[in-house]
Coordinates of C-alpha atoms in Angstrom, one line a residue:
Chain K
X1040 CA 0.0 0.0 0.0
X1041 CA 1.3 3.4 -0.6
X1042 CA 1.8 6.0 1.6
X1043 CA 0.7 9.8 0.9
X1044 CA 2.3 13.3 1.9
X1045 CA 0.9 15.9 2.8
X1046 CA 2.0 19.2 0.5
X1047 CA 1.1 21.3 3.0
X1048 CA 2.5 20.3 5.8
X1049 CA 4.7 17.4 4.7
X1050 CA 2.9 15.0 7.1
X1051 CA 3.1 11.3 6.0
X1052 CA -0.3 9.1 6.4
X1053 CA 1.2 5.7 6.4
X1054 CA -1.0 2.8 5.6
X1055 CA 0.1 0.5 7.5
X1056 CA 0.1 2.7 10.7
X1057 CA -3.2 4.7 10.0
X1058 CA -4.4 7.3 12.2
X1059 CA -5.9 5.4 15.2
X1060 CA -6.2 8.9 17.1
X1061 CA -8.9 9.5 14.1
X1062 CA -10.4 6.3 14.4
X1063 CA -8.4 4.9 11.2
X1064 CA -6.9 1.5 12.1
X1065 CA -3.8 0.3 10.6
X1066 CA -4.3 -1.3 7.1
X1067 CA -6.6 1.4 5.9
X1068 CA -5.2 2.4 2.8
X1069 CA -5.7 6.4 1.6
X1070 CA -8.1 5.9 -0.9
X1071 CA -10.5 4.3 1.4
X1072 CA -9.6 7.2 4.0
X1073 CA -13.4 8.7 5.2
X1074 CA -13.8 11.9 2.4
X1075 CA -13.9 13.7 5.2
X1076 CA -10.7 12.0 6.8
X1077 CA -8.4 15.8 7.1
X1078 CA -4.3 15.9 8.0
X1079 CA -4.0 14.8 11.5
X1080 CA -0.9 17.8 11.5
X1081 CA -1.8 20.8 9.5
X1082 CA -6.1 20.0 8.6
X1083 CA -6.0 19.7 5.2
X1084 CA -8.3 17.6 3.0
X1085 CA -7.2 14.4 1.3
X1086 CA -7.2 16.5 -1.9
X1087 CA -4.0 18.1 -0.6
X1088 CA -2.0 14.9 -0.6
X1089 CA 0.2 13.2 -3.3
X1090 CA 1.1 9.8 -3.4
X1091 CA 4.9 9.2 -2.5
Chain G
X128 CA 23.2 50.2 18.0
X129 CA 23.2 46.4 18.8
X130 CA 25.5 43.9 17.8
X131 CA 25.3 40.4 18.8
X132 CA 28.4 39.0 16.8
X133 CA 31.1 40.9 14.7
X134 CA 29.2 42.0 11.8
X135 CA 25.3 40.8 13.1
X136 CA 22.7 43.3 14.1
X137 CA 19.3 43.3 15.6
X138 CA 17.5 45.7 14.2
X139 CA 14.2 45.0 15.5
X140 CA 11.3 46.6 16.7
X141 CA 10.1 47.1 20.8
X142 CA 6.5 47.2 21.1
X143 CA 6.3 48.1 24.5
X144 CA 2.1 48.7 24.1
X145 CA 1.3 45.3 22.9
X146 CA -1.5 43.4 25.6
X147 CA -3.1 41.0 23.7
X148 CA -1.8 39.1 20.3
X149 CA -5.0 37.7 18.5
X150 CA -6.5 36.9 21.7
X151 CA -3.2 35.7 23.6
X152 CA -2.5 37.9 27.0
X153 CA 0.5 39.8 26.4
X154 CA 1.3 41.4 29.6
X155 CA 4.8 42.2 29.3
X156 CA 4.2 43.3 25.8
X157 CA 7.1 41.7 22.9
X158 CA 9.7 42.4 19.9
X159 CA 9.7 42.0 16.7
X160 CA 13.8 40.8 15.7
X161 CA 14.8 41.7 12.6
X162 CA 18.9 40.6 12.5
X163 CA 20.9 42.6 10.0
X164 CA 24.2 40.6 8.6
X165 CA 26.8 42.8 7.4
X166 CA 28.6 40.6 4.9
X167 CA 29.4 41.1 0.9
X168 CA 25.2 40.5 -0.1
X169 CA 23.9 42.4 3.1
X170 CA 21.2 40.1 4.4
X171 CA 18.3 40.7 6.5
X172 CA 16.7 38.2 8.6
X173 CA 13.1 39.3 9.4
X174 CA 11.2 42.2 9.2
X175 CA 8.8 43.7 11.8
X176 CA 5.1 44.2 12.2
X177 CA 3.6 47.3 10.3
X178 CA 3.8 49.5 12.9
X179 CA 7.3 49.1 13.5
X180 CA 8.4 50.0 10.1
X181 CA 10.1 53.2 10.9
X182 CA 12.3 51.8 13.6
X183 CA 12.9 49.1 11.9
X184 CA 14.4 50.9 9.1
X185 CA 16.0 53.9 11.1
X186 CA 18.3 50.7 12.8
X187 CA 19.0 49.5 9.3
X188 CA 20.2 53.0 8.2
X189 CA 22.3 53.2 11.6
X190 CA 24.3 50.1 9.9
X191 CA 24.2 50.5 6.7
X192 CA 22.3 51.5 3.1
X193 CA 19.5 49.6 2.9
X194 CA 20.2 50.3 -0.7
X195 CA 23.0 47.8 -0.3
X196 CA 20.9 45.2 1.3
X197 CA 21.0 42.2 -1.4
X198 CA 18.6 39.8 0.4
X199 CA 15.3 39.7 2.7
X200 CA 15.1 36.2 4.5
X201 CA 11.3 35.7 5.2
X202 CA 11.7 32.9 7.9
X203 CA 7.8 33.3 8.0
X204 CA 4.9 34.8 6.5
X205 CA 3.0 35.9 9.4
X206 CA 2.2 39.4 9.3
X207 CA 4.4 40.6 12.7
X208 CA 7.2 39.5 11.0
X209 CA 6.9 39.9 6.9
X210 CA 4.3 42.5 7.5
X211 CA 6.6 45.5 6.2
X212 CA 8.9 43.7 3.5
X213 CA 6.6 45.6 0.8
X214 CA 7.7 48.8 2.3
X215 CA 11.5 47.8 3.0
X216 CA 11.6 46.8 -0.7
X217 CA 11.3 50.2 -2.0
X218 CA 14.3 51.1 0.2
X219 CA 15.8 48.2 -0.9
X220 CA 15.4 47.7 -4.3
X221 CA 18.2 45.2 -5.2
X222 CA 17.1 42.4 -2.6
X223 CA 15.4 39.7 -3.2
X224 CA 13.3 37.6 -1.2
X225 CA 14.2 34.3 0.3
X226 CA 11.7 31.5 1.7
X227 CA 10.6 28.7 1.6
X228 CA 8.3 27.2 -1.1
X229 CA 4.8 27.4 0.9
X230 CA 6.7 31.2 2.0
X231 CA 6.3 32.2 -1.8
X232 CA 3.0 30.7 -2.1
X233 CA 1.7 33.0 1.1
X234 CA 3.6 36.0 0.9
X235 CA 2.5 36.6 -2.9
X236 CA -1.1 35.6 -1.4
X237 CA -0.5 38.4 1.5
X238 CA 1.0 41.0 -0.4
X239 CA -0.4 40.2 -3.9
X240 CA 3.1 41.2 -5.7
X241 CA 5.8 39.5 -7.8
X242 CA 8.7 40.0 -5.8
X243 CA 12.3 38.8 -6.9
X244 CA 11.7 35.3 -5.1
X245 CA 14.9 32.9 -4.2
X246 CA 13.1 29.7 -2.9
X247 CA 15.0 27.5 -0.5
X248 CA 15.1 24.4 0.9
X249 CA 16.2 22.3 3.9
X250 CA 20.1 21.8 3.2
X251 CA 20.2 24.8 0.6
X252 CA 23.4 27.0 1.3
X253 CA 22.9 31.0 0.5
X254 CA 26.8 32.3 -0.3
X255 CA 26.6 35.7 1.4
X256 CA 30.4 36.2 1.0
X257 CA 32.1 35.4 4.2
X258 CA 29.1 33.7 5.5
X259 CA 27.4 30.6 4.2
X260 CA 23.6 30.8 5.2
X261 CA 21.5 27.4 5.6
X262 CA 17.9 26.8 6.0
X263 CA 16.0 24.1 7.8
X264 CA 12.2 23.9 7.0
X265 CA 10.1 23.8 10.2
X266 CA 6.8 22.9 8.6
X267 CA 3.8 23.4 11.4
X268 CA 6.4 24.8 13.6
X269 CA 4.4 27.1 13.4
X270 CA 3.0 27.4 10.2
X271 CA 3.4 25.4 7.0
X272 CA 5.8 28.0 5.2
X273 CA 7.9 28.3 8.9
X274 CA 11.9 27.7 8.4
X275 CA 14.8 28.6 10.2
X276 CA 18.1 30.4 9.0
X277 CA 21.5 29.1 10.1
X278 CA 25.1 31.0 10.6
X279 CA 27.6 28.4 10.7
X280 CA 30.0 31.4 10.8
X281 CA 28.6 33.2 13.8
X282 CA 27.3 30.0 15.2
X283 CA 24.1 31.1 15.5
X284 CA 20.3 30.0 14.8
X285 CA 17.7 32.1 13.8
X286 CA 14.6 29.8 14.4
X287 CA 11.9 32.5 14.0
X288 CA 9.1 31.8 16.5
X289 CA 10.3 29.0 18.0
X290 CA 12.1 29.5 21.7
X291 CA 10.5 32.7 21.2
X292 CA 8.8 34.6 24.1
X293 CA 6.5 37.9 24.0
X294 CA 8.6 40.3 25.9
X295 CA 9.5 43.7 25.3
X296 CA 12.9 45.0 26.9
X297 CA 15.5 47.0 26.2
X298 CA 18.1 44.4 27.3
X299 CA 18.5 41.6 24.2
X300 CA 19.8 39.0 25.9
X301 CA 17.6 36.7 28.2
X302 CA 20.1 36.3 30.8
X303 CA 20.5 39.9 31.0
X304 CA 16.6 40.4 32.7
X305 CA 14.8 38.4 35.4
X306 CA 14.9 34.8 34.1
X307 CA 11.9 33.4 36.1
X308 CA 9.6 35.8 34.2
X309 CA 11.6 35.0 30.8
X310 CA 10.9 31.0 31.2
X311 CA 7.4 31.8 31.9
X312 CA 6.7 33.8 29.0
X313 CA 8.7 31.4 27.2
X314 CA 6.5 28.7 28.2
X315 CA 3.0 30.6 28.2
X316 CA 4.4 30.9 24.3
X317 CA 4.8 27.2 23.6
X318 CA 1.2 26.7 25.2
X319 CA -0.5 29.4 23.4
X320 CA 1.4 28.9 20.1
X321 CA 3.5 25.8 19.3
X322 CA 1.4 23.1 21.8
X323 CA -0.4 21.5 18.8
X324 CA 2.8 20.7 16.6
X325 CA 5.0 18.4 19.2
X326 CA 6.0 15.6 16.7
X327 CA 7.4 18.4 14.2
X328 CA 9.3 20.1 17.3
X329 CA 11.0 16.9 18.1
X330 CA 12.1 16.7 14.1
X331 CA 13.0 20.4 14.5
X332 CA 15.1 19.6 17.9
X333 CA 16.7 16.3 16.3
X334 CA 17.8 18.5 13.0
X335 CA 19.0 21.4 15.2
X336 CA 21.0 18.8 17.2
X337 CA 23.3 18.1 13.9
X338 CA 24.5 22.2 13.9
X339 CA 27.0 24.0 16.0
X340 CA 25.5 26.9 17.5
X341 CA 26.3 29.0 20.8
X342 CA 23.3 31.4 20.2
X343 CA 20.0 31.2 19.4
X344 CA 18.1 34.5 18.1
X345 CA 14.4 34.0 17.7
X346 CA 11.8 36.6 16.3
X347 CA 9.9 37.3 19.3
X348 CA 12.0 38.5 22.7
X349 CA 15.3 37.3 24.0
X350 CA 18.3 35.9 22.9
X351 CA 19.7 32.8 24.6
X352 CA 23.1 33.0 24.5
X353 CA 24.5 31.1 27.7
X354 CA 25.2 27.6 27.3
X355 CA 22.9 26.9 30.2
X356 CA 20.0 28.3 29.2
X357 CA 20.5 27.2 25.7
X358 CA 20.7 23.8 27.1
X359 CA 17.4 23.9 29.0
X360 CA 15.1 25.6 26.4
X361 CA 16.2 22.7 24.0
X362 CA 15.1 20.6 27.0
X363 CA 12.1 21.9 28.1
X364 CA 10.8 22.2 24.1
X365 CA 11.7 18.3 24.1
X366 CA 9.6 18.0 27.1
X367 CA 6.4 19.7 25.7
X368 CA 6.6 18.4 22.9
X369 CA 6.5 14.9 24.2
X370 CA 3.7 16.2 26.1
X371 CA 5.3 15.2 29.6
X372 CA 3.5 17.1 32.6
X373 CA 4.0 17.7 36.3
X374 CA 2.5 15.4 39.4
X375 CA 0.3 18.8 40.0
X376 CA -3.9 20.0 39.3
X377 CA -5.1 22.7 37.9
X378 CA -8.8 23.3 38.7
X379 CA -10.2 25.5 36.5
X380 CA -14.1 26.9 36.8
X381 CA -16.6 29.6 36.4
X382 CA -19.6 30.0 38.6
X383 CA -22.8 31.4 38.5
X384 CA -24.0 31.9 42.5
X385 CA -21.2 30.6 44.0
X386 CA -22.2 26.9 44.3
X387 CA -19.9 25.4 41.8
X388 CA -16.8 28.2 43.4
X389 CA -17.6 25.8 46.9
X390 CA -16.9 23.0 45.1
X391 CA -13.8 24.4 43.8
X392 CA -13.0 25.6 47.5
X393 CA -13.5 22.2 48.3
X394 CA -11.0 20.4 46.1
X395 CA -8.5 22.6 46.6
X396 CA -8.6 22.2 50.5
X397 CA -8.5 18.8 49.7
X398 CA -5.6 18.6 47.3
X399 CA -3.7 21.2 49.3
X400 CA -3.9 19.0 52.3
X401 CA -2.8 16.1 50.3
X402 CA 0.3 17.9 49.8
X403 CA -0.3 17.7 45.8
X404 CA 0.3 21.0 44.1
X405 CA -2.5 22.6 42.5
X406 CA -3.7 25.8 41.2
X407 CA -7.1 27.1 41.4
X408 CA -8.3 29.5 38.0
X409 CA -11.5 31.1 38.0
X410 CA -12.4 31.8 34.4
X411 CA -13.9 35.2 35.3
X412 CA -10.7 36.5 36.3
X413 CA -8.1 34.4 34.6
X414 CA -6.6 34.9 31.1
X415 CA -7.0 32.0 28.4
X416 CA -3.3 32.3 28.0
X417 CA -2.2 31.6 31.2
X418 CA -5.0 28.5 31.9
X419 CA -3.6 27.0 29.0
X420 CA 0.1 27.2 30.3
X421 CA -1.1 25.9 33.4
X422 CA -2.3 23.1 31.7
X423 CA 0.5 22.5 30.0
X424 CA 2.6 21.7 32.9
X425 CA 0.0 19.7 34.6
X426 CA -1.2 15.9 34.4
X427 CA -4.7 16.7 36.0
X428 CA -7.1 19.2 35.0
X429 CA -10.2 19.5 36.9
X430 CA -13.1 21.3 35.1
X431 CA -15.9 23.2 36.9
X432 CA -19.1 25.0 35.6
X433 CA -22.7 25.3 36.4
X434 CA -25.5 25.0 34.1
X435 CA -26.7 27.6 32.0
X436 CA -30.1 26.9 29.8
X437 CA -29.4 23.3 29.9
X438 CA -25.4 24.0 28.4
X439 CA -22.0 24.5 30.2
X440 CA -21.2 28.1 30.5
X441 CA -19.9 30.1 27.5
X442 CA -16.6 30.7 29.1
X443 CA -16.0 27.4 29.4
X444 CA -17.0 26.1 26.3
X445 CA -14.3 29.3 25.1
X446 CA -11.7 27.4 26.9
X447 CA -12.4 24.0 25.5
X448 CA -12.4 25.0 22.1
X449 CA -9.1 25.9 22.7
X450 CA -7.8 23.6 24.4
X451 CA -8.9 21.6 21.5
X452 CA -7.2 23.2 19.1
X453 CA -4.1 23.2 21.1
X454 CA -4.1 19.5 21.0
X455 CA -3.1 18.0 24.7
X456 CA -2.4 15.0 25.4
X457 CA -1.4 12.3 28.2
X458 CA -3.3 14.7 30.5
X459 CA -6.3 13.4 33.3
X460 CA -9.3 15.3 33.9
X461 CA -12.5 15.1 36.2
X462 CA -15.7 17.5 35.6
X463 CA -17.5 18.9 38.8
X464 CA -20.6 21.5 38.9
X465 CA -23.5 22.8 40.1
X466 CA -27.3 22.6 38.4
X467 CA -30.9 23.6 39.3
X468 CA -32.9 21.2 38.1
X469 CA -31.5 19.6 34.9
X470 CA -28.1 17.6 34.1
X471 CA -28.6 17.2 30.9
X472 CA -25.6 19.9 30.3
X473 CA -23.0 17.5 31.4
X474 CA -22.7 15.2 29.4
X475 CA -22.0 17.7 26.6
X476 CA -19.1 18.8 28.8
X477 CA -17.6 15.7 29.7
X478 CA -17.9 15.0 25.5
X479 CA -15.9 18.2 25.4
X480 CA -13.1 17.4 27.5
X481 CA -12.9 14.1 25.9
X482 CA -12.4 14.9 22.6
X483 CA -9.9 17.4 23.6
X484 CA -7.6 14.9 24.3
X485 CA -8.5 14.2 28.4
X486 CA -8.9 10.8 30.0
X487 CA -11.5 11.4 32.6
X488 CA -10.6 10.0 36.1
X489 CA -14.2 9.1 37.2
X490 CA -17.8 10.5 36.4
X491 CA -18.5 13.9 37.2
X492 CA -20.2 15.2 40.2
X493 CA -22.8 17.5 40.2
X494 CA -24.9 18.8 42.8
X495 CA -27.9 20.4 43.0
X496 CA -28.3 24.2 43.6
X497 CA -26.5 24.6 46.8
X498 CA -24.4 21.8 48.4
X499 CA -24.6 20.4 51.7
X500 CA -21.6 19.6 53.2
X501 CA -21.5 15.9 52.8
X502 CA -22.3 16.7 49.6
X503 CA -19.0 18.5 49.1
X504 CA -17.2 15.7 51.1
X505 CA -17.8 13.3 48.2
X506 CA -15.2 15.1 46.1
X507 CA -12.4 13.3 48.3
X508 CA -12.5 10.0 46.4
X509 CA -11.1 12.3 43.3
X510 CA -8.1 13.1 45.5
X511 CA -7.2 9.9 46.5
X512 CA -7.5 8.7 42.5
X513 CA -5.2 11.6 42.0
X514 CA -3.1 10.2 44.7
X515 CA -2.9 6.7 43.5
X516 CA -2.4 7.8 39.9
X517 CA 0.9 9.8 41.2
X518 CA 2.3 6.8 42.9

């Protein structure tokens, strides 16, 4: 699964860690991220991220 | 006239006026530093805020031709600090303007201009003629544009906001005024402005670790120049950023007809007789700056309000909003308050305090319009949670 950065803030979301603080379990990968799933860093929407 | 190294100037501006900073208490008012460096390609560091123009550029002339000044380093776009570079550009017509790539994208949004851009990045060495300048990017630290310039020459570190502190002075150096109040504003700074962005402090404090430096000239404030306290801000910034706290309470309330102020009372006594440090705030009276620096430093937080039309009061639901914002974490809480004839209220607060980032010792207790005293003698089992939980 591949992992996304954020071009704001330069955040990483990370598959295989997810963002459990956001209720996104490890596995999850970004496309199936919630559309309203923002940066966990900076609160951007997933629009602002480009695949690594 | 001041110099901090052979050749390095601030040439900032005091604003000895300044009381609140979009809503942060700023009692001992702050600086804007701008650092001339007096090299072959004169280079600023910062500018000021747009009030401060004229003394900014009266200390420039003091030094030099601003005419001869070849570049503007725009360590951040936020307006205190990049809020006069239009102006300074027509006295300096030959500089251009270095920053980082999200810099360029929000300065030409701020000031809606083409300037002569240089972009930079992390590693990126500006030749300056004696003086090699470097730039680390500091994204979220505090902004997504942030970055901080690097003399290996003059050993020093211009990290912009961070280790700042909103104090104006005359003296430049931090050991040079009463250091107690310096630390304090240094950490009421971190609370009220770099709390949220811990994991990109730690990167910040693991890339700073790699460069030399004996000084360290932020944008707001003091400089730390003693290897002492150079040593402890570094540590104290690791420490908040990992969001370690103090075995101490901070109870924190408002109150309506002095019911849920007993209760306070109460816990206080109770903690203070425990021998457990705490600090009673009463949101009437007490700043959102300083309860959040409170906070900061302690592992418990206990929350007090009474119920107003079936909600919490609007001053607290002010502070949890922020507190939100500002991200805590690791931290305990318990709710307490007073209510006429409906608890509904609660349970909104408790959600509150939750999802700003609080593990909640217990359930709540609320009592009904004025307490008896065994009534208030049932906040004791919080102390002794508190107690066990500090080992």
């Amino acid at each position: 699964m591949k992992k996304w950065r954020c071009e704001v803030c330069g955040y990483i979301y990370d598959p295989a860690v997810g963002d459990t603080e956001h209720g996104i379990k490890p596995g999850t990968d970004f496309e199936s991220l919630p559309d309203d799933w923002t940066c966990p860093d900076c609160g951007v929407g997933k629009d602002q991220f480009k695949p690594l | 006239m001041f110099q901090l190294k052979e050749g390095v100037y601030w040439a900032g501006y005091i604003d000895w006026n300044l009381r609140n900073f979009h809503g942060y208490s700023t009692p001992s008012g702050s600086t804007y530093n701008s650092y001339l460096i007096v090299d072959e390609k004169p280079t600023l560091i910062d500018a000021v805020k747009h009030y401060g123009f004229e003394e900014n550029l009266a200390r420039i002339k003091e030094i030099i031709d601003p005419a001869k000044i070849r570049y503007i380093i725009s360590n951040h776009t936020e307006m205190d600090h990049s809020g006069t570079i239009d102006k300074l550009l027509k006295y300096c017509p030959n500089a251009e303007v270095v920053c980082s790539p999200k810099g360029a994208e929000e300065l030409k949004k701020h000031f809606k201009s083409n300037w002569k851009f240089k972009v930079v990045n992390t590693g990126d060495v500006l030749d300056i003629g004696k003086r090699k300048l470097s730039f680390l990017l500091m994204p979220m630290v505090h902004w997504p544009d942030s970055m901080a310039t690097y003399s290996s020459e003059d050993k020093i570190l211009f990290p912009n906001d961070a280790f700042g502190q909103h104090y104006a002075s005359s003296e430049r150096y931090a050991d040079q005024v009463g250091l107690d109040t310096v630390w304090l504003e240094a950490a009421k700074y971190y609370a009220n402005i770099v709390l949220p962005y811990g994991s990109q402090v730690l990167k910040v404090l693991e890339a700073a670790a790699k460069l030399d430096f004996d000084c360290i000239a932020p944008s707001h404030g003091l400089i730390w120049r003693r290897k002492q306290d150079i040593e402890k801000i570094l540590s104290l910034y690791k420490r908040w950023a990992s969001h370690e706290t103090d075995n101490r309470v901070t109870i924190v309330y408002d109150t309506m007809w002095k019911s849920t102020e007993m209760m306070a009372n109460k816990l206080f006594q109770g903690l203070d007789m425990a021998n457990i440090p705490v600090k009673l705030m009463n949101l009437q009276v007490s700043q959102l700056a300083d309860i959040v620096t409170e906070i900061m430093y302690s592992k418990f937080v206990f929350f007090g309000t009474p119920i107003l039309n079936n909600r919490m009061l609007p001053t607290m639901a002010s502070l949890l909003m922020y507190i939100k914002g500002l991200k805590t974490k690791n931290r305990y809480a318990f709710t307490f308050g007073s209510y006429g004839w409906a608890t509904v209220g609660f349970k909104e607060f408790e959600e509150s305090i939750k999802e700003a980032g609080f593990e909640l010792l217990r359930e709540g207790c609320y009592l009904n319009f004025v307490p008896e005293e065994e009534e208030l003698n049932k906040l004791q089992d919080v102390i002794a949670l508190v107690k066990g939980k500090i080992g």
